[in-house]
Coordinates of C-alpha atoms in Angstrom, one line a residue:
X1 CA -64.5 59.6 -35.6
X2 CA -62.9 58.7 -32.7
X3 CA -65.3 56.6 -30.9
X4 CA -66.2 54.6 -34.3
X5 CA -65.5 51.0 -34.1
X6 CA -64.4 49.2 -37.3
X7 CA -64.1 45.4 -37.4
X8 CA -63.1 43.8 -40.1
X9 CA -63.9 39.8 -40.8
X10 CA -62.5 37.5 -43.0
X11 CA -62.8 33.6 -43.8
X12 CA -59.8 31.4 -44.4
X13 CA -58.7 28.3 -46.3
X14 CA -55.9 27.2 -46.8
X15 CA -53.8 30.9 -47.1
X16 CA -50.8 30.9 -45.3
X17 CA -49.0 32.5 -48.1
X18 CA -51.3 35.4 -48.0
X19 CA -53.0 35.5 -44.4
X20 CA -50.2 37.4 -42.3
X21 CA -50.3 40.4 -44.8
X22 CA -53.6 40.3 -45.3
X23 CA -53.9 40.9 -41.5
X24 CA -51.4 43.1 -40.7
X25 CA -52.8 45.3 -43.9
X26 CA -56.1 45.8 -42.2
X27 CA -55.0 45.8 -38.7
X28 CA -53.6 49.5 -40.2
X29 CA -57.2 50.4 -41.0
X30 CA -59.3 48.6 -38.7
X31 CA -59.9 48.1 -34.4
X32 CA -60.2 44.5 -34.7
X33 CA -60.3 41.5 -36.9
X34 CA -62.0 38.2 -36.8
X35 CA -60.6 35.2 -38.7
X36 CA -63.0 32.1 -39.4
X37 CA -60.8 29.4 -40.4
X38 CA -62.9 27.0 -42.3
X39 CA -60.3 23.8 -41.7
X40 CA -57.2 24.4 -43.3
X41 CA -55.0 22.2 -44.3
X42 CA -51.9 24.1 -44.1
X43 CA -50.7 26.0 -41.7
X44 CA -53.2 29.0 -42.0
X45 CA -54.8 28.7 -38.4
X46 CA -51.1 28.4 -36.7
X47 CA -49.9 31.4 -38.5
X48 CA -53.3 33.5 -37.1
X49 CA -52.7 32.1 -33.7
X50 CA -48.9 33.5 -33.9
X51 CA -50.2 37.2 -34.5
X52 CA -52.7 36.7 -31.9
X53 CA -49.8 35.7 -29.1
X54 CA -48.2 38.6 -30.9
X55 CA -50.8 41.1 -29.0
X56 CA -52.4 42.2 -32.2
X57 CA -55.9 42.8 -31.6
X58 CA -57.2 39.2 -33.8
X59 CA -59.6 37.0 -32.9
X60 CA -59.7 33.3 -34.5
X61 CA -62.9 30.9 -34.8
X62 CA -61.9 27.4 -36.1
X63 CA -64.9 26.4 -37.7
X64 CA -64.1 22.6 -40.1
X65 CA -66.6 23.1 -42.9
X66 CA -65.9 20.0 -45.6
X67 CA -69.2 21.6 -47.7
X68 CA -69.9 25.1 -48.9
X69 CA -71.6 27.6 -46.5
X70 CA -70.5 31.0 -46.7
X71 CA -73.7 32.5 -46.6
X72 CA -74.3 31.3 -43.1
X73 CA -70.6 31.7 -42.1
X74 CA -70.3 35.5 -43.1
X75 CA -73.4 36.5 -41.3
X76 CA -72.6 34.6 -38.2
X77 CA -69.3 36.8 -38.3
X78 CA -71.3 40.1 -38.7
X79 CA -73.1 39.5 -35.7
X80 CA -70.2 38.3 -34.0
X81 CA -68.8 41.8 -35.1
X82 CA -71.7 43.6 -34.0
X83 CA -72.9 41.7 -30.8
X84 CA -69.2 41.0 -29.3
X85 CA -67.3 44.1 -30.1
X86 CA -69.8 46.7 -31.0
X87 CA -68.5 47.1 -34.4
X88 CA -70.1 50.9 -36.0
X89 CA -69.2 49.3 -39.3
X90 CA -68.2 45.6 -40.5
X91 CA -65.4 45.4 -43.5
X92 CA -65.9 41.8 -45.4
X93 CA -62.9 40.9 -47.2
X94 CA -61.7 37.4 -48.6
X95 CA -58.4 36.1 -47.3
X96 CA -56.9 37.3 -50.5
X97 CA -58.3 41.0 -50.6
X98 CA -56.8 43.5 -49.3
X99 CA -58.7 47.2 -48.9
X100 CA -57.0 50.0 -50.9
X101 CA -57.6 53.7 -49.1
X102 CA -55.0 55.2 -51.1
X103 CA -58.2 58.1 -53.0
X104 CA -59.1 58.7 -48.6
X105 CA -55.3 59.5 -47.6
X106 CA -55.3 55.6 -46.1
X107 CA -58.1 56.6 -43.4
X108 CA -61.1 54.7 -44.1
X109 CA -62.8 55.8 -40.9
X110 CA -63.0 59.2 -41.9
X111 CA -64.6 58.0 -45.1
X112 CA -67.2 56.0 -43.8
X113 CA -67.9 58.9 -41.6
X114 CA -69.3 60.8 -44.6
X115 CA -71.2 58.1 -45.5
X116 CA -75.0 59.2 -45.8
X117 CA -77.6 57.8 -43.1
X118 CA -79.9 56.7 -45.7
X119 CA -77.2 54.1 -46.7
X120 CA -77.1 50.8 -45.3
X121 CA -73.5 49.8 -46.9
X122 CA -70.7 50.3 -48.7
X123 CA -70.1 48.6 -52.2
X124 CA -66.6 48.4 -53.3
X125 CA -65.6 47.5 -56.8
X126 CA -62.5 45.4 -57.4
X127 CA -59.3 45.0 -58.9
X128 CA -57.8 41.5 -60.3
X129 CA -53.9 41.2 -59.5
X130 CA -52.2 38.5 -61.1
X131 CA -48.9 36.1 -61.3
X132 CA -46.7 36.9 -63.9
X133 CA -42.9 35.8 -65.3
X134 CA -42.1 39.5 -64.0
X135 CA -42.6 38.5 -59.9
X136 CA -39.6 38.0 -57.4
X137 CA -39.5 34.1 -56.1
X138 CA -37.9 35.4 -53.2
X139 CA -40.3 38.0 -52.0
X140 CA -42.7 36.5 -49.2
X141 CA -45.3 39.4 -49.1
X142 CA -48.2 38.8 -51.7
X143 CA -49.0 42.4 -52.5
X144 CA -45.1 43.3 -52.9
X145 CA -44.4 40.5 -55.4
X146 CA -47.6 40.6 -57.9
X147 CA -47.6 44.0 -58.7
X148 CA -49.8 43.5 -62.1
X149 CA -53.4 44.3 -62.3
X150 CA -56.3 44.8 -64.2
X151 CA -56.4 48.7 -66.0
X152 CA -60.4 48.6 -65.0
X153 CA -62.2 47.4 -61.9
X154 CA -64.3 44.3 -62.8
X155 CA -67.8 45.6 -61.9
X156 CA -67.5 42.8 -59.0
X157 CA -68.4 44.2 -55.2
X158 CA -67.8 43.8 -51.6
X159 CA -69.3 45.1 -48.7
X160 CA -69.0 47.4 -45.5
X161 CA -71.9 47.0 -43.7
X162 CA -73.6 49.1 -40.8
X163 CA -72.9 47.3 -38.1
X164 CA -75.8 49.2 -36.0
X165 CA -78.8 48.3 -38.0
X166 CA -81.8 47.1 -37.0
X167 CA -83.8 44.1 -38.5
X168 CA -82.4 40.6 -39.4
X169 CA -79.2 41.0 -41.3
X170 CA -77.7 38.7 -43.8
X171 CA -75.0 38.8 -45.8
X172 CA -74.5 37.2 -49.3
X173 CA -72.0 34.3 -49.5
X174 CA -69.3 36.2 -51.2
X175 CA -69.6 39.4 -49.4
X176 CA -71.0 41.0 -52.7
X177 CA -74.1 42.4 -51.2
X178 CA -76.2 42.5 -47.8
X179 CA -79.7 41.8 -47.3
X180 CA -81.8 43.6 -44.3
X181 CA -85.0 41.6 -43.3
X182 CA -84.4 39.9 -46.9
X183 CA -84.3 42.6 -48.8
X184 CA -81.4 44.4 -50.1
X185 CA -79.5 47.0 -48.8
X186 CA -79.4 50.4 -49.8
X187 CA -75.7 50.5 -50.7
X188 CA -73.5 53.2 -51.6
X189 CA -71.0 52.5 -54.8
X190 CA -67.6 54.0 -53.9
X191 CA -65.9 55.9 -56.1
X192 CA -63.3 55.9 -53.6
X193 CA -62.1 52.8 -51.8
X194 CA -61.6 49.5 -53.9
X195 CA -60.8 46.2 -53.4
X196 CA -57.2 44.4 -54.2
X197 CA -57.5 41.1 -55.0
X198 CA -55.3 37.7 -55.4
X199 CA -57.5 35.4 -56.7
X200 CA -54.3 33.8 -58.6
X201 CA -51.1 33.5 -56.8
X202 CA -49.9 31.0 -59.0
X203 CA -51.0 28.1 -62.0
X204 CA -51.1 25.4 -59.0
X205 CA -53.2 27.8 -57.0
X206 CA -55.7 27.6 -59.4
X207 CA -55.9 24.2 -59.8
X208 CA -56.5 23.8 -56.5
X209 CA -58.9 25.6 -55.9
X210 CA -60.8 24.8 -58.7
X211 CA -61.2 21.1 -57.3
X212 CA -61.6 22.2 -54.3
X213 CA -64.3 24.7 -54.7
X214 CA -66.0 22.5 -56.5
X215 CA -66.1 19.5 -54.8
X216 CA -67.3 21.8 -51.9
X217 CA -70.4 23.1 -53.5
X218 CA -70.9 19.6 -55.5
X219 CA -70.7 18.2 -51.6
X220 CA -73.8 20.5 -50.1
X221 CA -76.3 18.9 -52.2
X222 CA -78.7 20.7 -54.1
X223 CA -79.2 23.7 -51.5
X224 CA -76.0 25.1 -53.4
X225 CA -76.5 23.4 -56.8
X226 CA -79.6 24.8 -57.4
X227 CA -78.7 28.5 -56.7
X228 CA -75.7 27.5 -59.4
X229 CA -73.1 28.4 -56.6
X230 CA -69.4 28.0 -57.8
X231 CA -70.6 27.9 -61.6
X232 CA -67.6 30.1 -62.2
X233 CA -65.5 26.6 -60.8
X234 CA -67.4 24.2 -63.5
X235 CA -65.2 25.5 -66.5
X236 CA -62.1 25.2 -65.6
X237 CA -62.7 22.2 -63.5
X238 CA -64.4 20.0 -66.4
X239 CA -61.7 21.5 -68.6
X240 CA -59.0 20.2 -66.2
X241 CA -61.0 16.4 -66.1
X242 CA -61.2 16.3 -69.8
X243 CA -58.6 18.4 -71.5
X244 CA -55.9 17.8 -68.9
X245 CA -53.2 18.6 -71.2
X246 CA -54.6 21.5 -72.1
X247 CA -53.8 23.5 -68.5
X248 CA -50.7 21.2 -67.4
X249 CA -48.6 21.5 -70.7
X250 CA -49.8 25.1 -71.3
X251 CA -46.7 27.1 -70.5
X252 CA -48.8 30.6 -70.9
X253 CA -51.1 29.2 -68.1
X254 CA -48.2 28.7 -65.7
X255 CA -45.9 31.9 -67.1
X256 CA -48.1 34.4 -67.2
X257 CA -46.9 37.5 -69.6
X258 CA -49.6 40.8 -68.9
X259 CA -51.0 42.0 -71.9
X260 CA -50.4 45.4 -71.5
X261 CA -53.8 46.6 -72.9
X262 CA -55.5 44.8 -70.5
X263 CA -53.3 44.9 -67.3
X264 CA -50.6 47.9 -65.9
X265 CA -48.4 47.7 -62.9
X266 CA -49.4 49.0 -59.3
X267 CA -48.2 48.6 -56.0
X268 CA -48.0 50.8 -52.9
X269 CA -51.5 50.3 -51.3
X270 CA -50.0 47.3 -48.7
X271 CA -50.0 49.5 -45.1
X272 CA -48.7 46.5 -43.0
X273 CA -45.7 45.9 -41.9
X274 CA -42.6 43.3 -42.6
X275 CA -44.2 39.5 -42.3
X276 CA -42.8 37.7 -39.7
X277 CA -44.2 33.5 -39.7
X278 CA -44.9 33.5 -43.5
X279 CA -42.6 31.2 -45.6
X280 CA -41.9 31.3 -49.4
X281 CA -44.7 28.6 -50.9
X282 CA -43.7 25.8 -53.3
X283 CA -47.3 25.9 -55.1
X284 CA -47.1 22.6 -56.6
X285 CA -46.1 21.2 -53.8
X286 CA -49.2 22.4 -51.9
X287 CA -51.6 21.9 -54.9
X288 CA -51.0 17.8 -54.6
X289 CA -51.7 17.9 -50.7
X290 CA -54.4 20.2 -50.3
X291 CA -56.5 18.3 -53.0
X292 CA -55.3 15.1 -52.0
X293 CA -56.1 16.2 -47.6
X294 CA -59.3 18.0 -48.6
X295 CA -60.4 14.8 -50.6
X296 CA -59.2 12.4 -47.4
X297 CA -61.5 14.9 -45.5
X298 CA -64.9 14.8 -47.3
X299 CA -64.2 10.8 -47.9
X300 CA -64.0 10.4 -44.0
X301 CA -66.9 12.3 -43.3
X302 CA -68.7 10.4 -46.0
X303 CA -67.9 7.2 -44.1
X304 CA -69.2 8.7 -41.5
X305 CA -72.3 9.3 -42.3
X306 CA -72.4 6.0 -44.1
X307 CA -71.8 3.9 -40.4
X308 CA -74.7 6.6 -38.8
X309 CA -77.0 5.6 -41.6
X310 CA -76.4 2.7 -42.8
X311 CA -79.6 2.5 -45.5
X312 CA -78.1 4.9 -47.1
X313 CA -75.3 2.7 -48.6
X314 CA -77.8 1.0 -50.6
X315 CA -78.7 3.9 -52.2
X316 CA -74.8 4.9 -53.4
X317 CA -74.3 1.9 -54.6
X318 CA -73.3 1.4 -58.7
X319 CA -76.5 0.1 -59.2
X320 CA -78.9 2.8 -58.1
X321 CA -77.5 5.0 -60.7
X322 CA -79.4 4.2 -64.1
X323 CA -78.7 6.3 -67.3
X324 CA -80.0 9.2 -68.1
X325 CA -80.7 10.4 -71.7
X326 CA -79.9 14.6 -71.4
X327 CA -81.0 15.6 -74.7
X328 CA -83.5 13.7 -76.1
X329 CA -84.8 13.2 -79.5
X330 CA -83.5 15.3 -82.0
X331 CA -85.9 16.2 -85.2
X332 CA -85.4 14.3 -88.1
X333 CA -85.8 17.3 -90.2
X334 CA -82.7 19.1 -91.7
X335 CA -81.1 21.5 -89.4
X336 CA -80.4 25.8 -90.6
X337 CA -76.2 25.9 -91.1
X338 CA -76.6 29.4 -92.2
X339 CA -75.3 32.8 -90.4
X340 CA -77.0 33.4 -87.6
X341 CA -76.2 37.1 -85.3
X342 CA -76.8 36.3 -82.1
X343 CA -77.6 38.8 -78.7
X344 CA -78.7 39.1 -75.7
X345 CA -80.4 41.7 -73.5
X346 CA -77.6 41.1 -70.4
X347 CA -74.2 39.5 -69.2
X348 CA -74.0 38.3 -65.8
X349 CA -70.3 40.0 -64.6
X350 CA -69.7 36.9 -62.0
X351 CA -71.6 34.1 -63.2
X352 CA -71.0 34.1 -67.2
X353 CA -68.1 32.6 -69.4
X354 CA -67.7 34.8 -71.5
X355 CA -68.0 39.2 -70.2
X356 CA -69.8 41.0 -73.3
X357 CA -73.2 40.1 -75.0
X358 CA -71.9 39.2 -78.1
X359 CA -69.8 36.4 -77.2
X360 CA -71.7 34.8 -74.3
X361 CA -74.9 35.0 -76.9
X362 CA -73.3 33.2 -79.5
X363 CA -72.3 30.5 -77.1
X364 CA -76.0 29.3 -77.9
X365 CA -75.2 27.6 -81.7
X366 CA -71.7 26.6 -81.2
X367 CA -72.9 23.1 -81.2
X368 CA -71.4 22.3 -78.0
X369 CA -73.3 19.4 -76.0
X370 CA -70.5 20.0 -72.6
X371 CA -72.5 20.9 -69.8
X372 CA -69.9 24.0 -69.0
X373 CA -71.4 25.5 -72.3
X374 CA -74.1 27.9 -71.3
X375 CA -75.0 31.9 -71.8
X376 CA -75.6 33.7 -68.9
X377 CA -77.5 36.5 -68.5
X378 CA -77.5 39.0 -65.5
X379 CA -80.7 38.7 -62.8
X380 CA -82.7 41.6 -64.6
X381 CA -86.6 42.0 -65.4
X382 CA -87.8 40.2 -69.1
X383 CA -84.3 38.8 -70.1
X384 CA -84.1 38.1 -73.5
X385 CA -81.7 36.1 -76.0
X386 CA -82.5 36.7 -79.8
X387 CA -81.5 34.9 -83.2
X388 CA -81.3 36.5 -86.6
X389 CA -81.0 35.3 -89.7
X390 CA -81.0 37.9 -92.0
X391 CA -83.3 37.2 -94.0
X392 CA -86.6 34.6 -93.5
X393 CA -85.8 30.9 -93.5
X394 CA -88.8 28.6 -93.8
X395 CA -88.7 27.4 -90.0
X396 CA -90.5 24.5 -88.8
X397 CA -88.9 23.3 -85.4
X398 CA -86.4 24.5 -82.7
X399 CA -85.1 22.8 -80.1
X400 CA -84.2 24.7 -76.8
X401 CA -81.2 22.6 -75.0
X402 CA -81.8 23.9 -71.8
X403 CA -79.0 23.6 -68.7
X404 CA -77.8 20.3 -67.2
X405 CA -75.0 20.2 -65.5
X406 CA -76.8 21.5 -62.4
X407 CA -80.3 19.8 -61.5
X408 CA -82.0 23.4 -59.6
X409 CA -80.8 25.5 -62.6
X410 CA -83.7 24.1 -65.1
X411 CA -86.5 25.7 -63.5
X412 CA -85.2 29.3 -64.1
X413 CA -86.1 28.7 -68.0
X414 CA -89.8 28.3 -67.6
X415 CA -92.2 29.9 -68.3
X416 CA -90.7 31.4 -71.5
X417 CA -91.8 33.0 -75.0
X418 CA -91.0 32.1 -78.1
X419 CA -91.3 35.5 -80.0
X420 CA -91.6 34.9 -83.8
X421 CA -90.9 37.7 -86.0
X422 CA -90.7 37.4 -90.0
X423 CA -89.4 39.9 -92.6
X424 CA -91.9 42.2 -92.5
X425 CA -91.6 42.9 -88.7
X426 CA -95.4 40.6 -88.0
X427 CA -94.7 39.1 -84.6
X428 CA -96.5 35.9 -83.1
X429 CA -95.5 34.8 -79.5
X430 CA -95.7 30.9 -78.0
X431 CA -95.4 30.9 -75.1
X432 CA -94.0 27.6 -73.3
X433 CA -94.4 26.6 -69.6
X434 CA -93.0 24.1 -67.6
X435 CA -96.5 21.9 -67.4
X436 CA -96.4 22.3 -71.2
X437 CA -93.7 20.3 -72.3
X438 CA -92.3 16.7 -71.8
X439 CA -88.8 17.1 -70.8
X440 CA -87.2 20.3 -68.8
X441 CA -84.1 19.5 -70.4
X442 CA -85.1 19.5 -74.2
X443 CA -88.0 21.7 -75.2
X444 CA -88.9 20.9 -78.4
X445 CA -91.1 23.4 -80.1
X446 CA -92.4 22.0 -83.3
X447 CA -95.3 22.9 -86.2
X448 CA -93.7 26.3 -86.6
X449 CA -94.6 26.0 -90.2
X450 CA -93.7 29.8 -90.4
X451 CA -91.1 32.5 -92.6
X452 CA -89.2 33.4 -89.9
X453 CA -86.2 36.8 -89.7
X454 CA -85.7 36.5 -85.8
X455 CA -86.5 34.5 -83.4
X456 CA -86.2 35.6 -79.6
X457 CA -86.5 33.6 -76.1
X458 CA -88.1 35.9 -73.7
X459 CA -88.3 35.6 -69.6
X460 CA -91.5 37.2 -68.8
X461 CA -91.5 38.4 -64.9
X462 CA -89.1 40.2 -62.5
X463 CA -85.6 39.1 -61.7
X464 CA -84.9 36.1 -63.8
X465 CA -82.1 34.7 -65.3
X466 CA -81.5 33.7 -69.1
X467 CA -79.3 30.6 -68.6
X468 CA -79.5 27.7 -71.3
X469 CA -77.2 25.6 -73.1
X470 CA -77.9 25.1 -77.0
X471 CA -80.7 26.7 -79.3
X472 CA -80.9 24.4 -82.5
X473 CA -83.4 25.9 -85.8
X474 CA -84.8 22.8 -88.0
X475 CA -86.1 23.7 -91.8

């Protein structure tokens, strides 16, 4: 145990309330760490560099990136890890997670030397901690002044990875998984070792980072779109654009009371000790200039790219833009406005609104037309979302609203099947693909003509997702 090495790697923006423990915390567990500072606009980098002239064993890569690119970055960082200083195994964690050893009496070497050959990595399952009216203004350590956290982990992982495998690693852009020559790794779920995380420090924080996250992703083009990268930043951020009153004059948003059922206090994990360069945060404060830096930044390199290609002005220009019609034609017929029991064979835990089948289904015939209303269904074989009525309505149309507020994300719905089943269990099946149908955004299936109980859309195939927006039954 001795000789293993243990580098841990981690990717900053804009944390200086949070960086310094973060460090130290690890710095208890691990030989090494390696900070990739994606361009900060505080004072993130400076506090790094202060550790570093410290003596602590840290290692800083200032790396501007205006767009989103964590896959690349967090694999450039394991080999960095491996290649520079022979890491034995690599520990991702955000810049606002912090490793809790507390079940392996705080010695997470000795764990991972149990860990069976067969296994490629380590998946550790996470705990939210939040901001609450209960935390001490005055205390500058992050872990020492939230001290309220979920009661059960979230289902959401990050990884230790072998850092002596051979074969092209990759790792995924949130640290959730690895991939070994593009398949995934054979990871081991710890029962063990979890993850503490700060997503939330404060109301302000979240703001921020909503508008920043996703005017990151927006600014990578459809390389990140398509994927639906950051779709956990499209709520809150189009809430924010269009119901602005509804986070800024929300006190319960900004003063934030636990619900006991759902959260229970903790502390004790932090292993680091006192902070030295980290200053109490005045989170409003640094909500207005990050946005308003980060937006100065991704305007400038705009311009830039505008004055290297100049042709490409004509094609930004108000004109080029012509309107675009999202959902089409809706049947003239009358539409069903009876009770409808909706479910669905999966929730997504990162990716969907709403966490249990029952809610996220139903999402479907809320009547909703926002393009941050959509089900989401976790990457599985044959997802499925179903309908029932109750009892058979004379059905002649449905319309299928499928997703638009990201242009990559439309293709995932085709092909699909219709499954038909009336009161007496009979079953017919249509099944739609994408050279089948007019528009990818409205999918009109019409001359149904049938008595119809349930109706069911079904992904045939391996590893799909059930994403769409609407589901609308005309009699």
């Amino acid at each position: 145990m001795d000789d293993m090495k243990l580098v841990g790697v981690t990717r900053t923006l804009n944390e200086n309330d949070i960086i310094e423990s973060v460090i130290r915390h690890h710095l208890a567990l691990v030989d090494h760490v390696i900070v990739m500072d994606d361009g900060s606009n505080d004072n993130t980098a400076e506090i790094v560099y202060s550790l570093i002239e410290e003596g602590l064993p840290v290692s800083i890569i200032e790396r501007r990136c205006v767009i989103f690119d964590e896959g690349n970055r967090n694999t450039v960082l394991y080999n960095l890890a491996k290649n520079k200083f022979c890491a034995d195994w690599v520990l991702f964690f955000d810049a606002d997670e912090f490793v809790d050893v507390r079940r392996v009496d705080n010695d997470l070497k000795r764990y991972l030397e149990g860990i069976p050959e067969n296994f490629d990595s380590v998946s550790l399952d996470m705990f939210n901690y939040t901001d609450s009216i209960f935390d001490d203004g005055n205390e500058r350590n992050v872990p020492r002044r939230l001290l309220w956290r979920t009661k059960n982990p979230l289902d959401v992982f990050k990884v230790i990875v072998r850092g002596n495998l051979e074969g092209v690693v990759s790792i995924h852009a949130g640290n959730h998984c690895g991939y070994l020559d593009g398949v995934p790794m054979n990871s081991l779920r710890s029962d063990n070792v979890f993850i503490s995380h700060y997503p939330r420090r404060s109301g302000w924080q979240d703001i921020y980072k909503w508008v920043i996250g996703r005017l990151k992703i927006t600014a990578a083009g459809r390389a990140e779109t398509e994927k639906g990268t950051g779709s956990h930043y499209i709520h809150p951020f189009n809430v924010l654009v269009n119901n602005t009153e509804a986070i800024l004059k929300n006190n319960d948003f900004f003063f934030v009371k636990p619900n006991p059922n759902l959260f229970e206090k903790d502390s004790g994990f932090y292993l680091g000790i006192e902070l030295k360069y980290t200053e109490i945060v005045d989170y409003k404060d640094k909500c207005i200039q990050m946005v308003l830096k980060y937006t100065m930044e991704l305007a400038r390199d705009f311009g830039k790219i505008i004055d290297e290609y100049p042709d490409i002005s004509n094609r930004v220009r108000g004109d080029h833009f012509q309107r675009r019609e999202i959902y089409g034609e809706m049947p003239a017929l009358p539409e069903y406005e009876g009770h409808i029991e909706t479910s669905q064979s999966s929730v997504d835990p990162v990716w969907a609104i709403r966490k249990n089948t029952k809610d996220d289904s139903s999402l479907l015939i809320n009547g909703s037309m926002r393009p941050d209303n959509y089900n989401h269904t976790a990457n599985q074989d044959t997802p499925w979302w179903s309908a029932d009525f109750g009892q058979g309505i004379a059905l002649k149309e449905i319309v299928v609203v499928n997703r638009f507020d990201q242009e990559g994300v439309k293709d995932r719905l085709f092909p699909f099947d219709i499954i038909l089943e009336d009161g007496n269990g009979e079953t017919t099946v249509r099944s739609i693909g994408s050279g089948t149908t007019a528009s990818r955004e409205c999918v009109a299936i019409k001359g149904i003509d049938k008595n119809v109980r349930k109706m069911t859309i079904s992904l045939p195939g391996c590893g799909r997702y059930l994403s769409i927006s609407q589901v609308r039954f005309f009699l």
